[in-house]
Amino acid sequence: MDHCAECGFTYDPAEAPAAGRAIRDGVVEVAAVLRRGAVDDLRTRRRPEVWSPLEYACHLRDVLLVQRERVLAARRTERPVFEPMGRDERVDHEGYAEQDPDDVLRQLGDAAGMFGNVLARLGAGDWERHLVYPYPGPTPRTLAWMAVHTVHEVVHHLRDIRLQVEPAAG
Ligand SMILES: [Zn+2]
């Protein structure tokens, strides 16, 4: 998993220190795209099995909050093992489709800032701290990898959202 054929993202651990900035910039773009959509449209699934733009935005917010907790845990414990975040269950358990898009965009911006803050506080040696990441299967990873992987989440879902809200731009 070092290149994503769908969105073209390539994993480069050297980019880890720039991840916080890349994530904040990506989230600003997500918000700009979502603001161009009508509320009803943001809530609408184009296909029953594909999340709506609003559901993708909720997912991205939760990814950033979960990743933030994982970074903090990996700093204070040796090689923590993480459960999957429950991406599909959260859609119903949190009622993604019923959330207010303005709230979600504000929360998304805050989540990016909060995640960026914990990344900015990592010292040079901390990027090599290990954790066992649950996706796609339990795998030992460094914090540097996880930071870059989170940039990929943002880039990938920005594309998912953009393809729905602005199909012509895809
Ligand atoms: Zn991708």
PDB file of C-alpha atoms and ligand atoms in Angstrom:
ATOM      1  CA  MET A   1       0.000   0.000   0.000  1.00  0.00           C
ATOM      2  CA  ASP A   2       2.520   2.657  -1.014  1.00  0.00           C
ATOM      3  CA  HIS A   3       0.608   4.033  -3.958  1.00  0.00           C
ATOM      4  CA  CYS A   4      -3.140   4.501  -4.374  1.00  0.00           C
ATOM      5  CA  ALA A   5      -4.291   3.757  -7.892  1.00  0.00           C
ATOM      6  CA  GLU A   6      -7.603   5.535  -7.290  1.00  0.00           C
ATOM      7  CA  CYS A   7      -6.409   8.992  -6.209  1.00  0.00           C
ATOM      8  CA  GLY A   8      -2.737   8.828  -7.254  1.00  0.00           C
ATOM      9  CA  PHE A   9      -1.353   9.401  -3.747  1.00  0.00           C
ATOM     10  CA  THR A  10       2.154   8.048  -3.079  1.00  0.00           C
ATOM     11  CA  TYR A  11       3.383   7.280   0.449  1.00  0.00           C
ATOM     12  CA  ASP A  12       6.626   9.071   1.283  1.00  0.00           C
ATOM     13  CA  PRO A  13       7.640   8.918   4.965  1.00  0.00           C
ATOM     14  CA  ALA A  14       9.896  11.943   4.368  1.00  0.00           C
ATOM     15  CA  GLU A  15       6.707  13.969   3.994  1.00  0.00           C
ATOM     16  CA  ALA A  16       5.585  13.169   7.564  1.00  0.00           C
ATOM     17  CA  PRO A  17       6.743  16.478   9.100  1.00  0.00           C
ATOM     18  CA  ALA A  18       4.652  18.329   6.491  1.00  0.00           C
ATOM     19  CA  ALA A  19       1.572  16.183   7.164  1.00  0.00           C
ATOM     20  CA  GLY A  20      -0.123  18.566   9.609  1.00  0.00           C
ATOM     21  CA  ARG A  21       0.003  21.412   7.105  1.00  0.00           C
ATOM     22  CA  ALA A  22      -1.111  19.187   4.217  1.00  0.00           C
ATOM     23  CA  ILE A  23      -4.075  17.955   6.256  1.00  0.00           C
ATOM     24  CA  ARG A  24      -5.165  21.466   7.238  1.00  0.00           C
ATOM     25  CA  ASP A  25      -4.863  22.643   3.628  1.00  0.00           C
ATOM     26  CA  GLY A  26      -6.798  19.607   2.394  1.00  0.00           C
ATOM     27  CA  VAL A  27      -9.592  20.194   4.879  1.00  0.00           C
ATOM     28  CA  VAL A  28      -9.894  23.829   3.783  1.00  0.00           C
ATOM     29  CA  GLU A  29     -10.408  22.500   0.262  1.00  0.00           C
ATOM     30  CA  VAL A  30     -12.977  19.946   1.419  1.00  0.00           C
ATOM     31  CA  ALA A  31     -14.911  22.755   3.101  1.00  0.00           C
ATOM     32  CA  ALA A  32     -14.736  24.931  -0.029  1.00  0.00           C
ATOM     33  CA  VAL A  33     -16.135  22.124  -2.177  1.00  0.00           C
ATOM     34  CA  LEU A  34     -18.889  21.294   0.306  1.00  0.00           C
ATOM     35  CA  ARG A  35     -19.949  24.942   0.555  1.00  0.00           C
ATOM     36  CA  ARG A  36     -20.624  24.906  -3.190  1.00  0.00           C
ATOM     37  CA  GLY A  37     -23.221  22.133  -2.752  1.00  0.00           C
ATOM     38  CA  ALA A  38     -26.849  22.607  -1.679  1.00  0.00           C
ATOM     39  CA  VAL A  39     -27.664  21.091   1.718  1.00  0.00           C
ATOM     40  CA  ASP A  40     -30.119  18.542   0.322  1.00  0.00           C
ATOM     41  CA  ASP A  41     -27.603  17.555  -2.307  1.00  0.00           C
ATOM     42  CA  LEU A  42     -24.860  17.077   0.295  1.00  0.00           C
ATOM     43  CA  ARG A  43     -27.097  14.641   2.166  1.00  0.00           C
ATOM     44  CA  THR A  44     -27.996  12.608  -0.937  1.00  0.00           C
ATOM     45  CA  ARG A  45     -26.291   9.362  -1.812  1.00  0.00           C
ATOM     46  CA  ARG A  46     -25.680   9.033  -5.566  1.00  0.00           C
ATOM     47  CA  ARG A  47     -25.692   5.274  -5.217  1.00  0.00           C
ATOM     48  CA  PRO A  48     -27.128   3.412  -2.216  1.00  0.00           C
ATOM     49  CA  GLU A  49     -23.768   1.862  -1.300  1.00  0.00           C
ATOM     50  CA  VAL A  50     -21.673   5.042  -1.661  1.00  0.00           C
ATOM     51  CA  TRP A  51     -21.598   7.631   1.122  1.00  0.00           C
ATOM     52  CA  SER A  52     -22.988  11.103   0.438  1.00  0.00           C
ATOM     53  CA  PRO A  53     -20.651  14.126   0.499  1.00  0.00           C
ATOM     54  CA  LEU A  54     -21.832  14.934   4.042  1.00  0.00           C
ATOM     55  CA  GLU A  55     -21.198  11.362   5.196  1.00  0.00           C
ATOM     56  CA  TYR A  56     -17.678  11.494   3.757  1.00  0.00           C
ATOM     57  CA  ALA A  57     -17.059  14.765   5.600  1.00  0.00           C
ATOM     58  CA  CYS A  58     -18.273  13.217   8.881  1.00  0.00           C
ATOM     59  CA  HIS A  59     -16.024  10.208   8.268  1.00  0.00           C
ATOM     60  CA  LEU A  60     -13.029  12.447   7.642  1.00  0.00           C
ATOM     61  CA  ARG A  61     -13.683  14.412  10.856  1.00  0.00           C
ATOM     62  CA  ASP A  62     -13.827  11.158  12.821  1.00  0.00           C
ATOM     63  CA  VAL A  63     -10.677   9.818  11.150  1.00  0.00           C
ATOM     64  CA  LEU A  64      -8.775  12.924  12.271  1.00  0.00           C
ATOM     65  CA  LEU A  65     -10.072  12.663  15.839  1.00  0.00           C
ATOM     66  CA  VAL A  66      -9.281   8.932  16.040  1.00  0.00           C
ATOM     67  CA  GLN A  67      -5.799   9.407  14.555  1.00  0.00           C
ATOM     68  CA  ARG A  68      -5.112  12.149  17.073  1.00  0.00           C
ATOM     69  CA  GLU A  69      -5.888   9.773  19.947  1.00  0.00           C
ATOM     70  CA  ARG A  70      -3.701   7.104  18.348  1.00  0.00           C
ATOM     71  CA  VAL A  71      -0.725   9.468  18.112  1.00  0.00           C
ATOM     72  CA  LEU A  72      -1.135  10.456  21.748  1.00  0.00           C
ATOM     73  CA  ALA A  73      -1.419   6.803  22.823  1.00  0.00           C
ATOM     74  CA  ALA A  74       1.686   5.859  20.828  1.00  0.00           C
ATOM     75  CA  ARG A  75       3.622   8.577  22.641  1.00  0.00           C
ATOM     76  CA  ARG A  76       2.765   7.398  26.133  1.00  0.00           C
ATOM     77  CA  THR A  77       2.770   3.611  25.618  1.00  0.00           C
ATOM     78  CA  GLU A  78       5.029   1.206  23.751  1.00  0.00           C
ATOM     79  CA  ARG A  79       3.554  -0.166  20.553  1.00  0.00           C
ATOM     80  CA  PRO A  80      -0.147   0.183  21.307  1.00  0.00           C
ATOM     81  CA  VAL A  81      -2.510  -2.042  19.325  1.00  0.00           C
ATOM     82  CA  PHE A  82      -5.544  -0.276  17.896  1.00  0.00           C
ATOM     83  CA  GLU A  83      -8.994  -1.562  17.092  1.00  0.00           C
ATOM     84  CA  PRO A  84     -10.593  -0.478  13.798  1.00  0.00           C
ATOM     85  CA  MET A  85     -12.459   2.826  14.188  1.00  0.00           C
ATOM     86  CA  GLY A  86     -15.756   1.277  13.038  1.00  0.00           C
ATOM     87  CA  ARG A  87     -16.123   3.388   9.940  1.00  0.00           C
ATOM     88  CA  ASP A  88     -19.340   1.755   8.751  1.00  0.00           C
ATOM     89  CA  GLU A  89     -21.010   1.497  12.165  1.00  0.00           C
ATOM     90  CA  ARG A  90     -20.413   5.191  12.845  1.00  0.00           C
ATOM     91  CA  VAL A  91     -22.591   6.213   9.879  1.00  0.00           C
ATOM     92  CA  ASP A  92     -25.633   4.980  11.808  1.00  0.00           C
ATOM     93  CA  HIS A  93     -24.394   5.285  15.393  1.00  0.00           C
ATOM     94  CA  GLU A  94     -23.609   8.976  14.884  1.00  0.00           C
ATOM     95  CA  GLY A  95     -26.328   9.675  12.329  1.00  0.00           C
ATOM     96  CA  TYR A  96     -23.936  11.122   9.756  1.00  0.00           C
ATOM     97  CA  ALA A  97     -26.711  11.903   7.243  1.00  0.00           C
ATOM     98  CA  GLU A  98     -28.701  13.929   9.784  1.00  0.00           C
ATOM     99  CA  GLN A  99     -25.864  16.178  10.915  1.00  0.00           C
ATOM    100  CA  ASP A 100     -25.805  19.884  10.139  1.00  0.00           C
ATOM    101  CA  PRO A 101     -23.263  20.584   7.359  1.00  0.00           C
ATOM    102  CA  ASP A 102     -22.167  23.860   9.017  1.00  0.00           C
ATOM    103  CA  ASP A 103     -21.466  22.017  12.265  1.00  0.00           C
ATOM    104  CA  VAL A 104     -19.594  19.275  10.437  1.00  0.00           C
ATOM    105  CA  LEU A 105     -17.403  21.763   8.551  1.00  0.00           C
ATOM    106  CA  ARG A 106     -16.552  23.602  11.745  1.00  0.00           C
ATOM    107  CA  GLN A 107     -15.770  20.309  13.506  1.00  0.00           C
ATOM    108  CA  LEU A 108     -13.703  19.137  10.556  1.00  0.00           C
ATOM    109  CA  GLY A 109     -11.579  22.287  10.707  1.00  0.00           C
ATOM    110  CA  ASP A 110     -11.143  21.876  14.453  1.00  0.00           C
ATOM    111  CA  ALA A 111     -10.251  18.189  14.099  1.00  0.00           C
ATOM    112  CA  ALA A 112      -7.575  19.036  11.506  1.00  0.00           C
ATOM    113  CA  GLY A 113      -6.143  21.707  13.791  1.00  0.00           C
ATOM    114  CA  MET A 114      -6.182  19.374  16.801  1.00  0.00           C
ATOM    115  CA  PHE A 115      -4.494  16.571  14.890  1.00  0.00           C
ATOM    116  CA  GLY A 116      -1.949  19.000  13.421  1.00  0.00           C
ATOM    117  CA  ASN A 117      -1.151  20.245  16.905  1.00  0.00           C
ATOM    118  CA  VAL A 118      -0.185  16.804  18.228  1.00  0.00           C
ATOM    119  CA  LEU A 119       1.904  16.167  15.113  1.00  0.00           C
ATOM    120  CA  ALA A 120       3.658  19.513  15.513  1.00  0.00           C
ATOM    121  CA  ARG A 121       4.674  18.517  19.043  1.00  0.00           C
ATOM    122  CA  LEU A 122       6.464  15.314  17.972  1.00  0.00           C
ATOM    123  CA  GLY A 123      10.225  15.405  18.444  1.00  0.00           C
ATOM    124  CA  ALA A 124      12.601  14.031  15.812  1.00  0.00           C
ATOM    125  CA  GLY A 125      12.726  10.557  17.450  1.00  0.00           C
ATOM    126  CA  ASP A 126       8.981  10.339  18.023  1.00  0.00           C
ATOM    127  CA  TRP A 127       8.188   9.811  14.334  1.00  0.00           C
ATOM    128  CA  GLU A 128       9.791   6.370  14.593  1.00  0.00           C
ATOM    129  CA  ARG A 129       7.626   5.244  17.519  1.00  0.00           C
ATOM    130  CA  HIS A 130       5.614   2.171  16.614  1.00  0.00           C
ATOM    131  CA  LEU A 131       2.016   1.152  16.876  1.00  0.00           C
ATOM    132  CA  VAL A 132      -0.008  -1.713  15.456  1.00  0.00           C
ATOM    133  CA  TYR A 133      -2.341  -0.205  12.890  1.00  0.00           C
ATOM    134  CA  PRO A 134      -5.577  -2.123  12.217  1.00  0.00           C
ATOM    135  CA  TYR A 135      -6.070  -1.403   8.519  1.00  0.00           C
ATOM    136  CA  PRO A 136      -6.147  -3.293   6.182  1.00  0.00           C
ATOM    137  CA  GLY A 137      -4.947  -5.908   8.720  1.00  0.00           C
ATOM    138  CA  PRO A 138      -2.982  -5.500  11.993  1.00  0.00           C
ATOM    139  CA  THR A 139       0.424  -4.179  10.878  1.00  0.00           C
ATOM    140  CA  PRO A 140       3.296  -2.554  12.820  1.00  0.00           C
ATOM    141  CA  ARG A 141       3.682   1.034  11.588  1.00  0.00           C
ATOM    142  CA  THR A 142       5.571   4.157  12.594  1.00  0.00           C
ATOM    143  CA  LEU A 143       3.974   7.449  13.505  1.00  0.00           C
ATOM    144  CA  ALA A 144       5.595   8.854  10.357  1.00  0.00           C
ATOM    145  CA  TRP A 145       3.685   6.310   8.263  1.00  0.00           C
ATOM    146  CA  MET A 146       0.458   7.051  10.118  1.00  0.00           C
ATOM    147  CA  ALA A 147       0.805  10.799   9.543  1.00  0.00           C
ATOM    148  CA  VAL A 148       1.329  10.241   5.807  1.00  0.00           C
ATOM    149  CA  HIS A 149      -1.532   7.740   5.733  1.00  0.00           C
ATOM    150  CA  THR A 150      -3.797  10.376   7.248  1.00  0.00           C
ATOM    151  CA  VAL A 151      -2.816  12.829   4.510  1.00  0.00           C
ATOM    152  CA  HIS A 152      -3.880  10.114   2.089  1.00  0.00           C
ATOM    153  CA  GLU A 153      -7.267   9.831   3.843  1.00  0.00           C
ATOM    154  CA  VAL A 154      -7.809  13.567   3.304  1.00  0.00           C
ATOM    155  CA  VAL A 155      -6.650  13.551  -0.335  1.00  0.00           C
ATOM    156  CA  HIS A 156      -8.651  10.431  -1.140  1.00  0.00           C
ATOM    157  CA  HIS A 157     -11.896  11.630   0.426  1.00  0.00           C
ATOM    158  CA  LEU A 158     -11.510  15.123  -1.017  1.00  0.00           C
ATOM    159  CA  ARG A 159     -11.621  13.353  -4.356  1.00  0.00           C
ATOM    160  CA  ASP A 160     -14.653  11.265  -3.318  1.00  0.00           C
ATOM    161  CA  ILE A 161     -16.504  14.426  -2.311  1.00  0.00           C
ATOM    162  CA  ARG A 162     -15.427  16.469  -5.318  1.00  0.00           C
ATOM    163  CA  LEU A 163     -16.499  13.789  -7.790  1.00  0.00           C
ATOM    164  CA  GLN A 164     -20.014  13.977  -6.332  1.00  0.00           C
ATOM    165  CA  VAL A 165     -20.403  17.719  -5.811  1.00  0.00           C
ATOM    166  CA  GLU A 166     -18.524  18.810  -8.950  1.00  0.00           C
ATOM    167  CA  PRO A 167     -18.579  15.822 -11.319  1.00  0.00           C
ATOM    168  CA  ALA A 168     -17.288  17.981 -14.173  1.00  0.00           C
ATOM    169  CA  ALA A 169     -14.105  18.791 -12.214  1.00  0.00           C
ATOM    170  CA  GLY A 170     -13.195  15.089 -11.811  1.00  0.00           C
TER     171      GLY A 170
HETATM  172 ZN    ZN B   1      -6.278   7.185  -2.521  1.00  0.00          ZN
END
